[in-house]
Coordinates of C-alpha atoms and ligand atoms in Angstrom, one line a residue:
Chain A
M178 CA 33.7 -33.6 -37.2
Y179 CA 33.2 -29.9 -36.9
H180 CA 36.3 -27.9 -36.3
F181 CA 35.6 -25.3 -33.6
D182 CA 37.2 -22.0 -34.6
W183 CA 38.7 -20.9 -31.3
I184 CA 40.4 -17.9 -32.8
T185 CA 37.1 -16.4 -34.0
F186 CA 35.5 -17.3 -30.7
W187 CA 38.1 -15.7 -28.5
N188 CA 38.3 -12.8 -30.8
Y189 CA 34.7 -11.8 -30.1
I190 CA 34.5 -12.4 -26.4
W191 CA 37.9 -11.4 -25.0
P192 CA 38.9 -7.8 -24.4
P193 CA 40.4 -5.8 -25.8
S194 CA 39.9 -7.2 -29.3
A195 CA 36.2 -7.9 -28.7
F196 CA 35.4 -4.4 -27.4
Q197 CA 37.3 -2.8 -30.2
N198 CA 34.6 -4.0 -32.5
P199 CA 32.0 -1.3 -32.5
L200 CA 29.2 -3.8 -33.3
I201 CA 29.9 -5.6 -30.0
R202 CA 30.9 -2.6 -27.9
N203 CA 27.9 -0.4 -29.0
G204 CA 25.7 -3.4 -29.0
L205 CA 26.5 -4.3 -25.4
I206 CA 26.1 -0.7 -24.3
A207 CA 22.8 -0.5 -26.1
T208 CA 21.6 -3.7 -24.6
I209 CA 22.3 -2.5 -21.1
L210 CA 20.9 1.0 -21.5
V211 CA 17.8 -0.2 -23.3
S212 CA 17.2 -2.8 -20.6
I213 CA 17.4 -0.2 -17.9
I214 CA 15.3 2.4 -19.7
A215 CA 12.6 -0.1 -20.8
Q216 CA 12.4 -1.6 -17.3
A217 CA 12.1 1.9 -15.8
L218 CA 9.3 2.7 -18.3
G219 CA 7.7 -0.6 -17.4
V220 CA 7.7 0.1 -13.7
I221 CA 6.2 3.6 -14.3
L222 CA 3.5 2.3 -16.6
G223 CA 2.9 -0.7 -14.4
L224 CA 2.4 1.5 -11.4
I225 CA -0.1 3.7 -13.3
A226 CA -2.0 0.7 -14.7
A227 CA -2.1 -1.0 -11.3
L228 CA -3.5 2.1 -9.7
G229 CA -5.8 2.5 -12.7
K230 CA -7.2 -1.0 -12.1
M231 CA -8.1 0.0 -8.6
S232 CA -9.4 3.4 -9.5
K233 CA -12.9 4.5 -8.5
L234 CA -13.3 5.9 -12.0
A235 CA -14.6 3.3 -14.4
A236 CA -12.8 4.8 -17.4
F237 CA -9.4 4.4 -15.7
R238 CA -10.2 0.9 -14.8
W239 CA -11.3 -0.1 -18.3
L240 CA -8.3 1.6 -19.9
S241 CA -5.9 -0.3 -17.6
E242 CA -7.7 -3.6 -18.1
I243 CA -7.5 -3.2 -21.9
Y244 CA -3.9 -2.2 -21.7
V245 CA -2.9 -5.2 -19.7
W246 CA -5.1 -7.6 -21.7
Y247 CA -3.7 -6.5 -25.0
F248 CA 0.0 -6.4 -24.2
R249 CA 0.0 -9.6 -22.2
G250 CA -2.2 -11.3 -24.8
T251 CA -0.1 -10.6 -27.9
P252 CA 3.5 -11.4 -28.8
L253 CA 6.1 -8.8 -28.0
L254 CA 7.7 -9.5 -31.4
V255 CA 4.4 -8.5 -33.1
Q256 CA 4.0 -5.4 -30.9
M257 CA 7.5 -4.3 -31.7
S258 CA 7.1 -4.8 -35.4
L259 CA 3.7 -3.0 -35.3
L260 CA 5.2 0.0 -33.5
F261 CA 8.2 0.3 -35.8
F262 CA 7.2 -0.9 -39.2
G263 CA 3.4 -0.6 -38.8
L264 CA 3.4 3.0 -37.6
G265 CA 6.2 3.9 -40.0
V266 CA 4.3 2.9 -43.1
T267 CA 1.1 4.7 -42.0
H268 CA 3.1 7.9 -41.4
I269 CA 1.3 8.1 -38.1
Y270 CA 4.7 8.2 -36.5
N271 CA 8.2 7.6 -37.8
F272 CA 10.8 7.3 -35.2
P273 CA 13.6 9.8 -36.3
D274 CA 17.2 9.2 -35.3
I275 CA 18.2 11.4 -32.4
V276 CA 21.7 12.8 -32.4
V277 CA 23.2 13.8 -29.1
G278 CA 26.8 14.9 -29.5
A279 CA 28.7 11.9 -30.8
I280 CA 25.9 9.4 -30.1
T281 CA 23.1 8.6 -32.5
I282 CA 20.0 7.0 -31.0
T283 CA 18.4 5.3 -33.9
G284 CA 14.7 5.3 -34.5
A285 CA 14.8 1.5 -34.2
I286 CA 16.4 1.7 -30.8
Q287 CA 13.7 4.1 -29.6
A288 CA 10.9 2.1 -31.0
G289 CA 12.3 -1.1 -29.6
T290 CA 12.8 0.4 -26.1
L291 CA 9.3 1.8 -26.2
A292 CA 7.8 -1.5 -27.2
L293 CA 9.8 -3.3 -24.5
G294 CA 8.8 -0.8 -21.9
I295 CA 5.1 -0.8 -22.8
N296 CA 5.0 -4.5 -22.9
E297 CA 6.8 -4.7 -19.6
G298 CA 4.3 -2.3 -18.0
A299 CA 1.5 -4.8 -18.6
Y300 CA 3.4 -7.4 -16.6
M301 CA 4.6 -5.0 -14.0
A302 CA 0.9 -3.9 -13.5
E303 CA 0.1 -7.3 -12.2
I304 CA 3.2 -7.4 -10.0
V305 CA 2.5 -4.0 -8.5
R306 CA -1.2 -4.8 -8.0
A307 CA -0.3 -8.1 -6.2
G308 CA 2.1 -6.1 -4.0
I309 CA -0.5 -3.5 -3.1
E310 CA -3.1 -6.2 -2.4
S311 CA -0.7 -8.0 -0.1
I312 CA -0.7 -5.1 2.3
D313 CA -3.2 -5.3 5.2
P314 CA -6.2 -3.1 4.4
G315 CA -5.9 -1.9 8.0
Q316 CA -2.9 0.1 6.9
M317 CA -5.0 2.2 4.5
E318 CA -7.7 2.5 7.1
A319 CA -5.3 3.7 9.8
A320 CA -3.9 6.2 7.4
K321 CA -7.3 7.5 6.4
S322 CA -8.4 7.7 10.0
L323 CA -5.5 10.1 10.5
G324 CA -6.8 12.4 7.8
M325 CA -4.8 11.2 4.9
T326 CA -6.4 11.1 1.4
S327 CA -6.1 7.8 -0.3
G328 CA -3.5 9.2 -2.7
L329 CA -1.2 10.3 0.2
A330 CA -1.8 7.1 2.1
M331 CA -0.9 5.1 -1.0
Q332 CA 2.3 7.1 -1.5
R333 CA 3.4 7.2 2.1
I334 CA 2.1 4.1 3.7
V335 CA 1.0 1.4 1.2
L336 CA 3.5 1.7 -1.6
P337 CA 6.7 1.7 0.6
Q338 CA 5.5 -1.5 2.2
A339 CA 4.4 -3.0 -1.2
A340 CA 7.8 -2.2 -2.6
K341 CA 9.3 -5.0 -0.5
V342 CA 6.9 -7.4 -2.1
I343 CA 7.4 -5.9 -5.6
I344 CA 11.2 -5.7 -5.7
P345 CA 12.0 -9.5 -5.9
P346 CA 9.8 -10.2 -8.9
L347 CA 10.9 -6.9 -10.4
G348 CA 14.5 -8.1 -10.2
N349 CA 13.4 -11.2 -12.1
E350 CA 11.7 -9.1 -14.7
F351 CA 14.9 -7.2 -15.3
N352 CA 16.8 -10.4 -15.8
N353 CA 14.2 -11.3 -18.5
M354 CA 14.4 -7.9 -19.9
M355 CA 18.1 -8.1 -20.6
K356 CA 17.5 -11.3 -22.6
T357 CA 14.4 -10.0 -24.3
T358 CA 16.2 -7.0 -25.8
S359 CA 17.5 -9.5 -28.3
L360 CA 14.1 -9.5 -30.0
M361 CA 14.9 -5.9 -31.2
E362 CA 17.0 -7.7 -33.7
V363 CA 14.0 -7.9 -36.0
I364 CA 13.8 -4.2 -36.3
S365 CA 17.6 -4.0 -36.8
A366 CA 18.1 -1.9 -33.6
G367 CA 21.8 -2.1 -32.9
E368 CA 21.9 -4.1 -29.8
L369 CA 24.2 -7.0 -28.9
F370 CA 22.4 -9.8 -30.8
F371 CA 22.1 -7.6 -33.9
G372 CA 25.8 -6.9 -33.7
F373 CA 26.6 -10.6 -33.7
N374 CA 24.3 -11.2 -36.6
Q375 CA 26.0 -8.6 -38.5
I376 CA 29.4 -10.1 -37.8
N377 CA 28.0 -13.6 -38.7
A378 CA 26.8 -12.3 -42.0
R379 CA 30.5 -11.4 -42.8
V380 CA 32.4 -14.3 -41.4
F381 CA 29.7 -17.0 -41.3
K382 CA 30.7 -18.8 -38.0
P383 CA 27.2 -19.1 -36.5
F384 CA 28.2 -21.8 -34.0
E385 CA 31.1 -19.9 -32.5
L386 CA 29.4 -16.5 -32.7
Y387 CA 26.1 -17.5 -31.1
I388 CA 27.9 -19.3 -28.3
A389 CA 29.9 -16.1 -27.8
A390 CA 26.7 -14.0 -27.9
S391 CA 25.1 -16.3 -25.3
L392 CA 28.0 -15.8 -23.0
Y393 CA 27.6 -12.1 -23.0
Y394 CA 24.0 -12.4 -21.9
L395 CA 25.0 -15.0 -19.3
V396 CA 27.5 -12.6 -17.8
L397 CA 25.0 -9.8 -17.7
T398 CA 22.3 -11.9 -16.0
T399 CA 24.8 -13.4 -13.6
I400 CA 26.1 -10.0 -12.5
W401 CA 22.5 -8.9 -12.1
S402 CA 21.8 -12.0 -9.9
F403 CA 24.5 -10.9 -7.5
V404 CA 23.2 -7.3 -7.5
Q405 CA 19.7 -8.5 -6.9
A406 CA 20.8 -10.7 -4.0
R407 CA 22.5 -7.7 -2.4
I408 CA 19.5 -5.5 -2.8
E409 CA 17.1 -8.1 -1.4
S410 CA 19.3 -9.0 1.6
G411 CA 19.6 -5.3 2.3
L412 CA 15.9 -4.9 2.2
G413 CA 15.4 -7.9 4.4
E414 CA 17.8 -6.8 7.1
R415 CA 16.3 -3.4 7.4
K416 CA 12.6 -4.1 7.3
G417 CA 12.1 -7.7 8.2
L418 CA 11.5 -9.1 4.8
E419 CA 11.8 -12.9 4.3
R420 CA 15.2 -14.0 3.0
G421 CA 15.3 -14.3 -0.8
P422 CA 16.5 -17.5 -2.5
G423 CA 20.2 -18.2 -2.2
M424 CA 22.7 -17.5 -4.9
M425 CA 22.8 -21.1 -6.1
Q426 CA 19.0 -21.3 -6.4
R427 CA 19.0 -18.0 -8.2
L428 CA 21.4 -19.1 -10.8
F429 CA 20.4 -22.7 -11.3
G430 CA 16.7 -22.5 -10.5
S431 CA 14.9 -24.1 -7.6
S432 CA 15.4 -27.9 -7.6
G433 CA 14.1 -30.6 -5.3
E434 CA 15.1 -29.9 -1.7
G435 CA 15.9 -26.2 -2.2
A436 CA 12.4 -25.4 -3.3
H437 CA 9.7 -24.6 -0.8
Chain B
M214 CA -13.9 24.7 -1.1
V215 CA -16.0 24.8 2.0
T216 CA -19.2 22.9 1.7
P217 CA -22.2 24.2 3.6
N218 CA -22.8 22.0 6.5
V219 CA -25.8 21.7 8.8
K220 CA -24.6 23.3 12.0
L221 CA -26.0 22.1 15.3
A222 CA -26.8 24.7 17.9
D223 CA -25.4 23.1 20.9
S224 CA -21.6 23.2 20.8
N225 CA -21.5 20.9 23.8
I226 CA -22.6 18.0 21.7
I227 CA -19.6 16.4 20.1
V228 CA -21.3 13.5 18.4
K229 CA -24.9 13.2 17.3
A230 CA -26.3 10.3 15.4
E231 CA -29.8 10.5 14.1
K232 CA -31.7 7.5 12.8
V233 CA -28.6 5.9 11.4
N234 CA -29.1 2.8 9.4
K235 CA -26.5 0.6 7.8
H236 CA -26.8 -2.4 5.6
F237 CA -24.3 -4.9 4.3
G238 CA -26.2 -6.3 1.4
S239 CA -29.3 -7.8 2.9
L240 CA -27.8 -7.7 6.4
H241 CA -29.3 -4.8 8.5
V242 CA -26.4 -4.0 10.8
L243 CA -27.4 -0.7 12.3
K244 CA -31.1 0.0 13.0
D245 CA -32.2 3.6 13.6
I246 CA -29.3 4.4 15.9
N247 CA -29.8 7.7 17.9
I248 CA -27.2 8.9 20.3
E249 CA -25.6 12.1 21.6
V250 CA -22.2 12.2 23.1
L251 CA -21.2 15.3 25.1
K252 CA -17.9 17.1 25.3
N253 CA -15.4 15.2 27.5
E254 CA -17.9 12.4 28.0
V255 CA -16.6 8.8 28.0
V256 CA -19.1 6.4 26.4
V257 CA -18.4 2.7 26.5
I258 CA -20.3 0.6 24.0
I259 CA -20.7 -3.1 24.8
G260 CA -22.7 -5.8 23.1
P261 CA -22.5 -9.3 21.7
S262 CA -20.2 -10.1 18.8
G263 CA -21.7 -9.1 15.5
S264 CA -24.1 -6.6 17.0
G265 CA -22.6 -3.7 15.0
K266 CA -20.3 -1.9 17.5
S267 CA -17.3 -1.7 15.2
T268 CA -19.5 -0.7 12.3
F269 CA -21.0 2.2 14.2
L270 CA -17.5 3.5 15.2
R271 CA -16.4 3.2 11.5
C272 CA -19.5 5.1 10.4
I273 CA -18.6 8.0 12.7
N274 CA -15.4 8.7 10.8
H275 CA -16.9 7.6 7.5
L276 CA -14.8 4.5 7.0
E277 CA -18.2 3.0 6.3
K278 CA -21.0 4.8 4.5
I279 CA -24.3 5.0 6.1
N280 CA -27.5 4.2 4.2
S281 CA -29.8 6.6 5.9
G282 CA -29.8 9.1 8.8
H283 CA -27.2 11.6 9.8
I284 CA -24.0 11.7 11.9
Y285 CA -22.6 15.0 13.1
V286 CA -19.3 15.5 14.8
N287 CA -18.6 19.0 16.2
G288 CA -21.8 20.1 14.5
H289 CA -20.7 19.1 11.0
M290 CA -22.4 16.4 9.1
I291 CA -19.9 13.5 8.5
G292 CA -19.3 12.3 5.0
Y293 CA -22.2 14.1 3.3
H294 CA -23.5 17.5 2.6
D295 CA -26.9 18.9 1.7
R296 CA -27.4 19.9 -1.9
N297 CA -30.9 21.2 -2.5
G298 CA -32.4 19.0 0.1
K299 CA -30.6 15.9 -1.1
L300 CA -27.6 14.3 0.7
V301 CA -24.5 14.1 -1.4
E302 CA -21.3 12.4 -0.4
D303 CA -18.5 14.8 0.3
N304 CA -15.4 14.8 -1.8
E305 CA -12.3 12.9 -0.5
R306 CA -10.5 16.0 0.7
N307 CA -13.4 17.1 2.9
I308 CA -13.8 13.7 4.3
A309 CA -10.1 13.5 5.1
R310 CA -10.3 16.9 6.8
Q311 CA -13.1 15.7 9.0
R312 CA -11.3 12.5 9.8
A313 CA -8.3 14.4 10.9
E314 CA -10.3 15.7 13.8
I315 CA -11.3 12.2 14.9
G316 CA -8.7 9.8 16.4
M317 CA -9.2 6.1 16.0
V318 CA -7.5 3.2 17.8
F319 CA -7.9 -0.2 16.3
Q320 CA -8.0 -3.7 17.8
R321 CA -5.0 -4.8 15.8
F322 CA -3.1 -1.5 16.3
N323 CA -2.4 -1.0 12.6
L324 CA 0.9 0.8 13.2
F325 CA 2.9 1.5 10.1
P326 CA 5.5 -1.3 10.2
H327 CA 8.0 0.5 7.9
L328 CA 8.2 3.5 10.3
T329 CA 9.6 3.9 13.8
A330 CA 7.5 4.8 16.7
I331 CA 8.2 8.5 16.4
E332 CA 7.8 8.4 12.6
N333 CA 4.4 6.7 13.0
I334 CA 3.4 9.6 15.3
I335 CA 4.7 12.5 13.2
E336 CA 3.6 11.2 9.8
A337 CA 0.1 12.6 9.8
P338 CA 0.9 15.9 11.6
T339 CA 3.7 16.7 9.1
R340 CA 1.9 15.5 5.9
V341 CA -1.7 16.4 6.7
R342 CA -1.4 19.3 9.1
K343 CA 1.9 20.5 7.6
T344 CA 3.4 20.9 11.1
P345 CA 7.1 21.7 10.8
A346 CA 9.1 18.5 11.3
D347 CA 11.0 19.6 14.4
Q348 CA 7.9 20.8 16.1
A349 CA 6.0 17.6 15.2
R350 CA 8.9 15.6 16.6
A351 CA 8.9 17.6 19.9
D352 CA 5.1 17.1 20.2
G353 CA 5.5 13.5 19.3
E354 CA 8.1 12.9 22.0
R355 CA 5.9 14.5 24.6
L356 CA 3.1 12.2 23.6
L357 CA 5.5 9.2 23.8
A358 CA 6.5 10.3 27.2
R359 CA 2.8 10.5 28.1
V360 CA 2.2 6.9 27.1
G361 CA 5.5 5.9 28.8
L362 CA 7.5 5.1 25.8
V363 CA 10.1 7.8 25.1
D364 CA 12.9 5.3 25.1
K365 CA 11.2 3.4 22.3
R366 CA 11.1 6.4 20.0
D367 CA 13.3 4.8 17.3
Q368 CA 12.0 1.2 17.5
Y369 CA 10.0 -0.3 14.7
P370 CA 6.6 -1.7 15.6
N371 CA 7.8 -5.3 15.3
Q372 CA 10.4 -4.6 18.0
L373 CA 7.6 -3.6 20.4
S374 CA 5.2 -5.7 22.5
G375 CA 1.5 -5.6 21.8
G376 CA 0.8 -3.3 24.7
Q377 CA 3.6 -0.9 23.6
Q378 CA 2.4 -0.9 20.0
Q379 CA -1.1 0.0 21.1
R380 CA 0.2 2.8 23.3
V381 CA 2.2 4.1 20.3
A382 CA -1.0 3.9 18.3
I383 CA -2.9 6.0 20.9
A384 CA -0.1 8.5 20.8
R385 CA -0.3 8.5 17.0
A386 CA -4.0 9.3 17.1
L387 CA -3.5 12.0 19.7
A388 CA -0.8 13.7 17.6
M389 CA -3.5 15.1 15.4
K390 CA -5.1 16.8 18.4
P391 CA -8.5 15.2 17.7
S392 CA -11.6 16.4 19.5
L393 CA -12.9 12.9 19.6
M394 CA -11.3 9.5 20.1
L395 CA -12.8 6.2 18.9
F396 CA -11.4 3.0 20.4
D397 CA -12.4 -0.3 18.9
E398 CA -11.7 -3.1 21.3
P399 CA -8.2 -1.7 22.0
T400 CA -7.2 -4.4 24.4
S401 CA -8.8 -7.5 23.0
A402 CA -5.8 -8.5 20.8
L403 CA -3.4 -8.2 23.8
D404 CA -2.0 -10.7 26.1
P405 CA -3.7 -10.4 29.5
E406 CA -0.6 -8.9 31.2
M407 CA -0.5 -6.0 28.8
I408 CA -4.1 -5.0 29.0
G409 CA -3.5 -2.9 32.2
E410 CA -0.9 -0.6 30.7
V411 CA -3.2 0.3 27.8
L412 CA -6.2 0.8 30.0
D413 CA -4.1 3.0 32.3
V414 CA -3.3 5.3 29.4
M415 CA -6.9 5.4 28.4
K416 CA -8.0 6.2 31.9
E417 CA -5.6 9.1 32.0
L418 CA -7.2 10.5 28.8
A419 CA -10.7 10.1 30.0
H420 CA -12.5 13.4 30.8
E421 CA -9.7 15.3 29.1
M422 CA -11.4 14.5 25.9
T423 CA -14.4 12.9 24.3
M424 CA -14.1 9.2 24.0
I425 CA -16.2 6.4 22.5
V426 CA -14.8 3.1 23.5
V427 CA -16.0 -0.4 22.4
S428 CA -14.7 -2.7 25.1
H429 CA -15.6 -5.6 27.2
E430 CA -13.2 -4.5 30.0
M431 CA -15.8 -4.1 32.7
G432 CA -13.3 -2.8 35.1
F433 CA -12.4 0.0 32.8
A434 CA -16.1 0.7 32.1
R435 CA -16.8 1.0 35.8
A436 CA -13.8 3.2 36.5
A437 CA -13.8 5.5 33.5
A438 CA -17.2 5.5 31.7
D439 CA -19.8 8.2 32.2
R440 CA -22.3 6.1 30.3
I441 CA -22.5 2.6 29.1
V442 CA -24.4 1.8 25.9
F443 CA -25.6 -1.7 25.4
V444 CA -26.1 -2.7 21.7
D445 CA -27.6 -5.8 20.4
E446 CA -28.5 -6.7 16.8
G447 CA -27.8 -3.2 15.6
Q448 CA -30.0 -1.5 18.1
I449 CA -29.3 0.5 21.3
I450 CA -31.1 -1.6 23.9
E451 CA -30.2 0.4 27.0
Q452 CA -27.9 3.2 28.2
A453 CA -27.1 4.1 31.8
S454 CA -24.4 5.2 34.1
P455 CA -22.0 2.3 35.1
D456 CA -23.6 2.0 38.5
D457 CA -27.1 1.7 37.3
F458 CA -26.0 -0.5 34.3
F459 CA -24.3 -3.1 36.4
T460 CA -26.5 -3.1 39.4
K461 CA -30.0 -2.7 37.9
P462 CA -30.0 -3.5 34.2
R463 CA -33.5 -2.9 32.9
S464 CA -33.9 -5.1 29.8
E465 CA -33.7 -8.9 29.8
R466 CA -31.2 -8.9 27.0
T467 CA -28.8 -6.8 29.0
Q468 CA -29.3 -9.0 32.0
L469 CA -28.6 -12.1 29.9
F470 CA -25.5 -10.5 28.3
L471 CA -24.1 -9.3 31.7
S472 CA -24.7 -12.8 33.2
Q473 CA -22.7 -14.2 30.4
I474 CA -19.7 -11.9 30.5
L475 CA -19.5 -11.6 34.3
H476 CA -19.9 -15.4 34.6
Ligands
ATP74 N1 -17.4 -5.2 5.3 C1 -18.5 -6.0 5.7 N2 -19.2 -6.6 4.8 C2 -20.2 -7.5 5.1 N3 -20.6 -7.7 6.3 C3 -19.9 -7.0 7.3 C4 -18.8 -6.2 7.0 N4 -18.4 -5.7 8.2 C5 -19.1 -6.2 9.2 N5 -20.1 -7.0 8.7 C6 -21.1 -7.7 9.4 O1 -21.9 -6.8 10.1 C7 -22.2 -7.3 11.4 C8 -21.7 -6.3 12.5 O2 -20.3 -6.4 12.5 P1 -19.4 -5.5 13.5 O3 -18.0 -5.8 13.1 O4 -19.9 -4.1 13.5 O5 -19.8 -6.2 14.8 P2 -19.2 -6.0 16.3 O6 -20.3 -5.7 17.2 O7 -18.0 -5.1 16.2 O8 -18.7 -7.5 16.6 P3 -17.3 -8.0 17.4 O9 -17.6 -7.9 18.8 O10 -17.2 -9.4 16.9 O11 -16.2 -7.1 16.9 C9 -21.6 -8.7 11.5 O12 -22.6 -9.6 11.2 C10 -20.5 -8.7 10.4 O13 -20.4 -10.0 9.9
MG75 MG1 -15.9 -5.3 16.4

């Protein structure tokens, strides 16, 4: 019978002791910041790639297609390793540590964030494109008939409407993103999972520590679910969007009767 | 950059189409269309479903490309310019500039659902014409008053009835101060009780500006049209004043069509 070490367990999840540990505190901060920055990068790249896919210029279309094809068709773990170790060894680019005051942003964190963001962009491209395509083409025509160029019409008329379609899946992407940051462990970027692995290397309590680690992610994704529900209901109230899934369905997944 | 355009001599001609042909794949939708529309004239186009009426309107503001022929609005060739004797499609900016002078009203209104009535109206003046916002708003409110909807200024399209939406759409098109208005079956998506309010607005506009209206509202055609153009299978079959058109249609196809729609 395994003896569960409650002391170790509490020690690494309960403040203040848990947050006094720099591996956990900095790891948690890194996980949150990396998630936000990588997701933002993904949205920007996804928007560019989605517009590229619909471009009149064949070169943009091809570039966007290849981007999405490659980054959705290969494992993120491999992409991340290639970007960090692969580029490093060729001396094409070595990610240098950046020091801003008391904070050091390690090369691994930069490479990991970049890999996550580029990978995410490929998925966001499809989400953005589906959002744009869900808008009645009559909207673009009406805008053009008023003398707007397609760029202005996209920016002012189509994208604001598409945003309502894009935001719910974008929220789900961010939920995934927070969990996927743990893959950065392979390049030893100092995020949360890396921190727990470091601790485990010292105290060897994998059962307790990995349960503790999982709870951190669970708290993050749960908080995000509430934020997401607020955002979506706000959108719905203002602009007549359909109601998003309820809180229970969001947390426990759609099941039987709840699904439609 | 200003592209050289073929100028037409007669400034009284607002629209001129010369031998316009349009194909969708193997489907020949417009066949050698020739027509001139004069300043402040109201032309009503009628014809069976699929005869190419919408397509012709959409060619006038270059929402559809034509395969051959020329269309001029205000003396400027639409969508193309002449380069060493060859027609080349204009760049997007020029096409947009030309479209700004041509108002279009759609069957399904196509109001911008994320903007209120007044925002729908001032969007293009402020963004395209760079009219200062307060001036655009004042102009917009005047237009809303004109279509009888000042009190709906801050409503979103989904809070308006179909007839109200279409009146806002007309105001939106007018806000660009176009020299030509195109209406593509503006009342055919409306409940019968709302058709009148939209036609009334259109009747008020008639003869203040040049209008090309695709409509099967014969009452409107009789009351407001200077000329009725009957189109079938992509060809202009007959054109005449409303009186002549309804009382002594010349071609058999016109007679058949009229007997069908007038029961
Ligand atoms: N984008 C398109 N691609 C292919 N075919 C088209 C397209 N638009 C219209 N057509 C075809 O061209 C023909 C003319 O269509 P158009 O919409 O101009 O007719 P219409 O006279 O306006 O008819 P209705 O009274 O039903 O509105 C029809 O056969 C239609 O199916
Ligand atoms: Mg039509």
